mmCIF file of C-alpha atoms in Angstrom:
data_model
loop_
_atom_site.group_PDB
_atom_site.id
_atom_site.type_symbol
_atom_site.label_atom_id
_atom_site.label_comp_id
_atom_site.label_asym_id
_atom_site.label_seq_id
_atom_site.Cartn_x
_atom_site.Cartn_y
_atom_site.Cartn_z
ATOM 1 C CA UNK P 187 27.792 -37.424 -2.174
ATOM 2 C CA UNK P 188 26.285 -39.975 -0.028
ATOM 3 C CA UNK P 189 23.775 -42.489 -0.880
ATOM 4 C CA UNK P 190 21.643 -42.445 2.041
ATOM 5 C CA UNK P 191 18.111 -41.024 1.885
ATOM 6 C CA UNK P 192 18.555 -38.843 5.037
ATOM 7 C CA UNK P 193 21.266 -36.566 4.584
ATOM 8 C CA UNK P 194 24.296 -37.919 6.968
ATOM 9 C CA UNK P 195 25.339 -34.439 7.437
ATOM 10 C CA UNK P 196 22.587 -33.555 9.672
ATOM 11 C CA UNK P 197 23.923 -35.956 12.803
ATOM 12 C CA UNK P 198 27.244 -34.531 12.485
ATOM 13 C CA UNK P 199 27.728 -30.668 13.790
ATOM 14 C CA UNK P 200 28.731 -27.980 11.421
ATOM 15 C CA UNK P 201 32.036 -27.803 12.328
ATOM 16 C CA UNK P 202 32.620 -31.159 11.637
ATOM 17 C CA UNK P 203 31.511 -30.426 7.938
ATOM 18 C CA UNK P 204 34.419 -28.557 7.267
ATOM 19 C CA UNK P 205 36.579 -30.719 5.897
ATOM 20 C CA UNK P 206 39.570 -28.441 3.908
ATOM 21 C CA UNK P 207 38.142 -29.111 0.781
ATOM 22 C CA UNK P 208 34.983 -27.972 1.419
ATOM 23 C CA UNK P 209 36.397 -24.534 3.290
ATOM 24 C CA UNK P 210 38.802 -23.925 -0.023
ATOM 25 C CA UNK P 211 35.482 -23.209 -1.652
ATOM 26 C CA UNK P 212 33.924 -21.780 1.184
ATOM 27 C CA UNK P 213 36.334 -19.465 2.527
ATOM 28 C CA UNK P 214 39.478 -18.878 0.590
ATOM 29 C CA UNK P 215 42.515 -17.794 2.816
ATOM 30 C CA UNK P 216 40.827 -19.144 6.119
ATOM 31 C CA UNK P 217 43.722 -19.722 8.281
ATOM 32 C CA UNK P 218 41.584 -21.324 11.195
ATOM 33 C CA UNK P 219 38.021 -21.827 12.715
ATOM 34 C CA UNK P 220 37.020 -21.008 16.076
ATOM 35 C CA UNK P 221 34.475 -22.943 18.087
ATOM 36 C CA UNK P 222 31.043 -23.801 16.601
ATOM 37 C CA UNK P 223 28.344 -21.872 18.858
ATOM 38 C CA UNK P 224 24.939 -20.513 18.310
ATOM 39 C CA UNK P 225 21.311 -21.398 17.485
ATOM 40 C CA UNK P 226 21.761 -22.088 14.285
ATOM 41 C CA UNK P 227 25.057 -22.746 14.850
ATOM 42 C CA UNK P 228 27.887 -20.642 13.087
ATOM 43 C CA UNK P 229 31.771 -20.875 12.941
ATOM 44 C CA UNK P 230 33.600 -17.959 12.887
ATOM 45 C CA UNK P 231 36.410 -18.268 10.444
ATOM 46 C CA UNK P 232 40.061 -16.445 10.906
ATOM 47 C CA UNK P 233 42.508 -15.157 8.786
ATOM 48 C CA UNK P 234 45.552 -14.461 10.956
ATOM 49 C CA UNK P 235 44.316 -13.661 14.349
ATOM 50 C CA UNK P 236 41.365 -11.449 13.044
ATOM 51 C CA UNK P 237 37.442 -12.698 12.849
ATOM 52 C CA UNK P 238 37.348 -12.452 8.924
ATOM 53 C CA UNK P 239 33.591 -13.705 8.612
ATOM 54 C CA UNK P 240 31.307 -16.160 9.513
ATOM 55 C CA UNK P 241 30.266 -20.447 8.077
ATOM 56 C CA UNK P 242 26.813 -21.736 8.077
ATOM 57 C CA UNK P 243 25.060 -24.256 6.693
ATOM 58 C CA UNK P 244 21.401 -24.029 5.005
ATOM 59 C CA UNK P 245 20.883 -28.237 6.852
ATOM 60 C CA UNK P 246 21.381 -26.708 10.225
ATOM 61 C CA UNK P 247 19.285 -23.120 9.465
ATOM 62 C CA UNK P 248 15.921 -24.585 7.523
ATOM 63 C CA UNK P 249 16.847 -27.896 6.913
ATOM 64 C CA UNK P 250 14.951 -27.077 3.535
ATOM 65 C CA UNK P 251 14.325 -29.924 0.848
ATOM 66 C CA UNK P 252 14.662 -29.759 -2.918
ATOM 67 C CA UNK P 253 12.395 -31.262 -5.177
ATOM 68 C CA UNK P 254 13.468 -35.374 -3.701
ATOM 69 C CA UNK P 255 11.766 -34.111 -0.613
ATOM 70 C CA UNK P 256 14.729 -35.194 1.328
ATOM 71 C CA UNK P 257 17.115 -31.691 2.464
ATOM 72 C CA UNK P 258 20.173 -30.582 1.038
ATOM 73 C CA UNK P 259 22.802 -29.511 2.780
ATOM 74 C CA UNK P 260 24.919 -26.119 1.338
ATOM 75 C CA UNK P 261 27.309 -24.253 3.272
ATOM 76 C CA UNK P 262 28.323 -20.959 2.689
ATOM 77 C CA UNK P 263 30.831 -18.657 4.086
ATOM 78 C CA UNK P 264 30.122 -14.573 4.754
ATOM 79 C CA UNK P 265 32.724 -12.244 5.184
ATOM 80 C CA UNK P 266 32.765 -9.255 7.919
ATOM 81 C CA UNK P 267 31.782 -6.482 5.151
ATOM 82 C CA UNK P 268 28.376 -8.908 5.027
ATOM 83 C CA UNK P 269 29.922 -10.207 1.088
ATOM 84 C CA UNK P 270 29.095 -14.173 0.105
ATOM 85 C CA UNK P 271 32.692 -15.572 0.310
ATOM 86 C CA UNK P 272 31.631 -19.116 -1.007
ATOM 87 C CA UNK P 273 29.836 -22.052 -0.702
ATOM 88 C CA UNK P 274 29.308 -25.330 -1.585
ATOM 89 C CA UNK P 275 26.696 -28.032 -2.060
ATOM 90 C CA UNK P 276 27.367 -30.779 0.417
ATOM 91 C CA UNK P 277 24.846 -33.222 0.436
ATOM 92 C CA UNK P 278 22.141 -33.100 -2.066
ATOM 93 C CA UNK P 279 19.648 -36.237 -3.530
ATOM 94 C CA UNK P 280 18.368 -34.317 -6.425
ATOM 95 C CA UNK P 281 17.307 -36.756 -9.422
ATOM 96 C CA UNK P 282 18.226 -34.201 -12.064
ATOM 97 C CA UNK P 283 21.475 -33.205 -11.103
ATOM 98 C CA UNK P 284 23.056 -36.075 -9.316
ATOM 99 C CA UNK P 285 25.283 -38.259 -11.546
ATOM 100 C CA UNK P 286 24.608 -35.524 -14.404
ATOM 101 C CA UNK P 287 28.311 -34.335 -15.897
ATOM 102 C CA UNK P 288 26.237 -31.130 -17.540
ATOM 103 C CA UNK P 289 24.134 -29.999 -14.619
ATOM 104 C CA UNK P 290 26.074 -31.070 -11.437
ATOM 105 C CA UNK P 291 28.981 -28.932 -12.437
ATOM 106 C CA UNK P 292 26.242 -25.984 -13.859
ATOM 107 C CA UNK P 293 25.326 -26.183 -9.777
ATOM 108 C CA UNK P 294 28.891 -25.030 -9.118
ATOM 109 C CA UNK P 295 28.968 -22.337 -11.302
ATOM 110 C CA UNK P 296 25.627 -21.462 -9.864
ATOM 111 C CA UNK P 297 27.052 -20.721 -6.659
ATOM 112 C CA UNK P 298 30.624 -19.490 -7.515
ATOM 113 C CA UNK P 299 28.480 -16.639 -9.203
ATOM 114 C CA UNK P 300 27.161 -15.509 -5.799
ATOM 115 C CA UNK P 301 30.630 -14.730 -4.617
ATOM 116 C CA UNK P 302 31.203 -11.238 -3.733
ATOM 117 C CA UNK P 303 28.325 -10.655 -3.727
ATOM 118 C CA UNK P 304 25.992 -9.028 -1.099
ATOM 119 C CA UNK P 305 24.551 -11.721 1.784
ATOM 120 C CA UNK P 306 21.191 -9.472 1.845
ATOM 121 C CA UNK P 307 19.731 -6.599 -0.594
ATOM 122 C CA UNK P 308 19.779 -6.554 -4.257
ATOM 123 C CA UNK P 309 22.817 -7.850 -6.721
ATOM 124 C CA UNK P 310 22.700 -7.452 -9.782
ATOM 125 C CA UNK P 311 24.072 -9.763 -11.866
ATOM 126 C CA UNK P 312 23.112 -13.005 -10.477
ATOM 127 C CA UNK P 313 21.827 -16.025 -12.326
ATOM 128 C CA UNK P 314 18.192 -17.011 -11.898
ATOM 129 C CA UNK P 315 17.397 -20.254 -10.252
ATOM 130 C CA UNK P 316 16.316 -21.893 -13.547
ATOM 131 C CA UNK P 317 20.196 -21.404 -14.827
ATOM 132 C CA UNK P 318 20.358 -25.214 -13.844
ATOM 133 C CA UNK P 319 18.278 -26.463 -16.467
ATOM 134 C CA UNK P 320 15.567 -28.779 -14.969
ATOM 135 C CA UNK P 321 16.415 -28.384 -11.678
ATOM 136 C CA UNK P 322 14.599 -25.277 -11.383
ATOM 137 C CA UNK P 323 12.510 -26.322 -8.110
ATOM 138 C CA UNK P 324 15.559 -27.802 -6.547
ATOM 139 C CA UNK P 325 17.750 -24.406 -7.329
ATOM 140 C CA UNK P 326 15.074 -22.058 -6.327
ATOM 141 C CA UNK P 327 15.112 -24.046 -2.926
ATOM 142 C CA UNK P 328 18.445 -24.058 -2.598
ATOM 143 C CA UNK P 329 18.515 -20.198 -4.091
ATOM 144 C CA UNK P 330 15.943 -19.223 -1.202
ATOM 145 C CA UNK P 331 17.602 -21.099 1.786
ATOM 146 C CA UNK P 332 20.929 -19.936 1.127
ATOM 147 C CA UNK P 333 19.582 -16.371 0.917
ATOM 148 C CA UNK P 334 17.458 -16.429 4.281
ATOM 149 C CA UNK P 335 19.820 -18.383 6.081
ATOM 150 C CA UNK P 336 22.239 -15.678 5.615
ATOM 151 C CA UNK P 337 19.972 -13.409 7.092
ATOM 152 C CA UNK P 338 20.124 -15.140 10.455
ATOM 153 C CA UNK P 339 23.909 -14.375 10.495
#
């Protein structure tokens, strides 16, 4: 996490994001990315030579903020068949998660449970944005930007 007001992430393009740690989460069994193109940009990610899916980032789509007024950055992955592969907070400057050991890794979890999952249309199953106990503005943000930035995909 960065300790910058403005997120950092924002000058630097999405592919650049990517770091391998960050696509682990993201996109499991990625074997390579091709070029970043698009308006808002996307990566198409490979698994041998085949287009497998699709990286984004919510930063580059809405550039939405939580409740610190300052925008988060989370970058998902979405496979061919249109299923959430991953994704992952990147940059974030929410006061009630940041630093927190109960609620930054209840964030995680958060997301890991949107895995599988459907990009657009109902799922059942999913947690509700107040899961993250008192971070219920910032999650329902973060919830609602992930879900329509997928839809530009």
């Amino acid at each position: 996490m960065c300790s910058s007001d403005l997120a950092p992430a924002h000058a630097e393009k999405l592919i650049e994001r990517l770091t391998p740690d960050v696509m682990q989460v993201v996109f499991p069994g990625a074997t390579r990315l091709g070029q970043e193109s698009g308006s808002p940009p996307a990566v198409p990610v490979y698994v041998g030579e085949q287009v497998a899916g699709y990286v984004f980032s919510t930063l580059d789509i809405l550039a939405a903020p939580g409740y610190s007024s300052v925008p988060f950055d989370v970058i998902g992955g979405v496979a061919g068949d249109g299923r959430i592969t991953g994704a992952k907070v990147i940059y974030h400057r929410e006061p009630y998660i940041m630093g927190d050991r109960v609620r930054a890794p209840l964030l995680d979890t958060f997301l890991k449970n949107h895995e599988g999952k459907l990009a657009a249309g109902p799922n059942a199953g999913l947690q509700r944005p107040d899961f993250v106990a008192g971070a219920t503005v910032s999650r329902s943000e973060e919830h609602t930007s992930e879900l329509q930035s997928r839809l530009h995909l």
